[in-house]
Every structure is written in C-alpha cells, then in structure tokens.
Short mmCIF file of C-alpha atoms in Angstrom, two decimals:
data_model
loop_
_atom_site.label_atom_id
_atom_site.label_comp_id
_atom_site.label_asym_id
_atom_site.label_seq_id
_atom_site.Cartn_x
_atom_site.Cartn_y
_atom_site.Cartn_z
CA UNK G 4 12.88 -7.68 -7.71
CA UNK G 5 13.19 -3.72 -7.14
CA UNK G 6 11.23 -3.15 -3.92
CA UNK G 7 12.40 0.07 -3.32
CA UNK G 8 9.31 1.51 -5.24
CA UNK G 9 6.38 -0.42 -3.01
CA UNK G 10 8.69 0.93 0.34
CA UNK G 11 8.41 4.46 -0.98
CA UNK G 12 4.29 3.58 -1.48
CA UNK G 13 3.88 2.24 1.57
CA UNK G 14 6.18 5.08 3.64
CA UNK G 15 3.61 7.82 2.08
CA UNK G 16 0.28 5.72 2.71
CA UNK G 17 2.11 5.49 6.37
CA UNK G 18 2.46 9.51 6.52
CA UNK G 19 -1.61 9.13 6.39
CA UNK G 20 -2.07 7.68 9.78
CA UNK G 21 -1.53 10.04 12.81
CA UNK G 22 0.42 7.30 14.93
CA UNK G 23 2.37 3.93 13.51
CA UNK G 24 5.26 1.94 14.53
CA UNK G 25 6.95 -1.11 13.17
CA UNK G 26 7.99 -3.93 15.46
CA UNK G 27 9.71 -6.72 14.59
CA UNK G 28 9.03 -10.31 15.93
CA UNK G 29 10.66 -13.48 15.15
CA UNK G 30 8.82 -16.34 13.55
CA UNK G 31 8.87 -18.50 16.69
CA UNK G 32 7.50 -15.76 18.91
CA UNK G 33 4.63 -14.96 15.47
CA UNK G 34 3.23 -18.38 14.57
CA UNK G 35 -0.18 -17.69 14.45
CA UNK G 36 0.29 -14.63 12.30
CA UNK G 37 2.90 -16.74 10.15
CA UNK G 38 0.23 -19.60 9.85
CA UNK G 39 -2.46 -17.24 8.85
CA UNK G 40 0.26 -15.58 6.19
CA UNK G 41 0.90 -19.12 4.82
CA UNK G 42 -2.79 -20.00 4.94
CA UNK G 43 -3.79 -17.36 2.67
CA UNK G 44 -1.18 -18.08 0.10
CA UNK G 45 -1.59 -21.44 0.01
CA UNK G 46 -5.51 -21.65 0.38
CA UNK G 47 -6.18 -18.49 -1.88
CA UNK G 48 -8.53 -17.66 1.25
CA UNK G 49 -10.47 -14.26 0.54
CA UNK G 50 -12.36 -14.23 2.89
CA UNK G 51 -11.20 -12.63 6.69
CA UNK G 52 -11.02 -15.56 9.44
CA UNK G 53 -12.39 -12.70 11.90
CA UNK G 54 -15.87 -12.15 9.26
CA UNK G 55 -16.27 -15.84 8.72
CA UNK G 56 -15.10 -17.60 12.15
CA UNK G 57 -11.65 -18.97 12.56
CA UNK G 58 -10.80 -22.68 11.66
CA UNK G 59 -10.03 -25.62 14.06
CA UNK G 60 -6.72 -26.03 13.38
CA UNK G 61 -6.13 -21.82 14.12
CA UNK G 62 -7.90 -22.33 17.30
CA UNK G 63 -5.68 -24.79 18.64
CA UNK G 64 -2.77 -23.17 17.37
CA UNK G 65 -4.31 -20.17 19.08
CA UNK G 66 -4.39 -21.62 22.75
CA UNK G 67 -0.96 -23.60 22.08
CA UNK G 68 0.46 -19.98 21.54
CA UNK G 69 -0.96 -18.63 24.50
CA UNK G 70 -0.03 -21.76 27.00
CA UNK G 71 3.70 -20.57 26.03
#
C-alpha cells in the first residue's frame, strides 16, 4: 500500500491550520485513545462518544488511566 500520496494530502490540509504539531505516544501511555481507535473499527460506531455520552466500559478505562 503506497501511502506516500494520503501523507502529501494530509501535509497540505496541515499547511491550513495556523499552529500543529505531531507527538508521538506509545500505546501503553495512549490506551484510551487506542481503545476508542479499536472501538470504532470493530463496532462500525458513527456516532462521536463526546455527542452521544461515553460507554461504561470507556469510563472505567478512563479513571484506570488517570489513577496511573
């Protein structure tokens, strides 16, 4: 898979925005990010977990995150 077109995309739509950055963060440090990622895929979910409430399971993952 070439991805070297969709970086090129994505490094003009980036030229758009007055400030950006890029950060990187390891999955470990990321898990409620990665479980939201891997909800999405797997659940087809549409619909944003901000708009329609987050579930149970994101909550708790949520405060286990921030007890770390």
């Amino acid at each position: 898979m070439d991805l070297l077109p969709l970086i090129q995309q994505i490094l003009v739509l980036l030229h758009c925005f007055e400030e950006w950055s890029i950060c990187y963060v390891s999955d470990q440090k990321d898990s409620v990010a990665q479980a939201i990622a891997e909800s999405v895929v797997t659940w087809a979910r549409s619909q944003s977990y901000v708009g329609s409430g987050s579930p149970l399971w994101l909550d708790q993952l949520i405060q286990q995150e921030a007890g770390d």
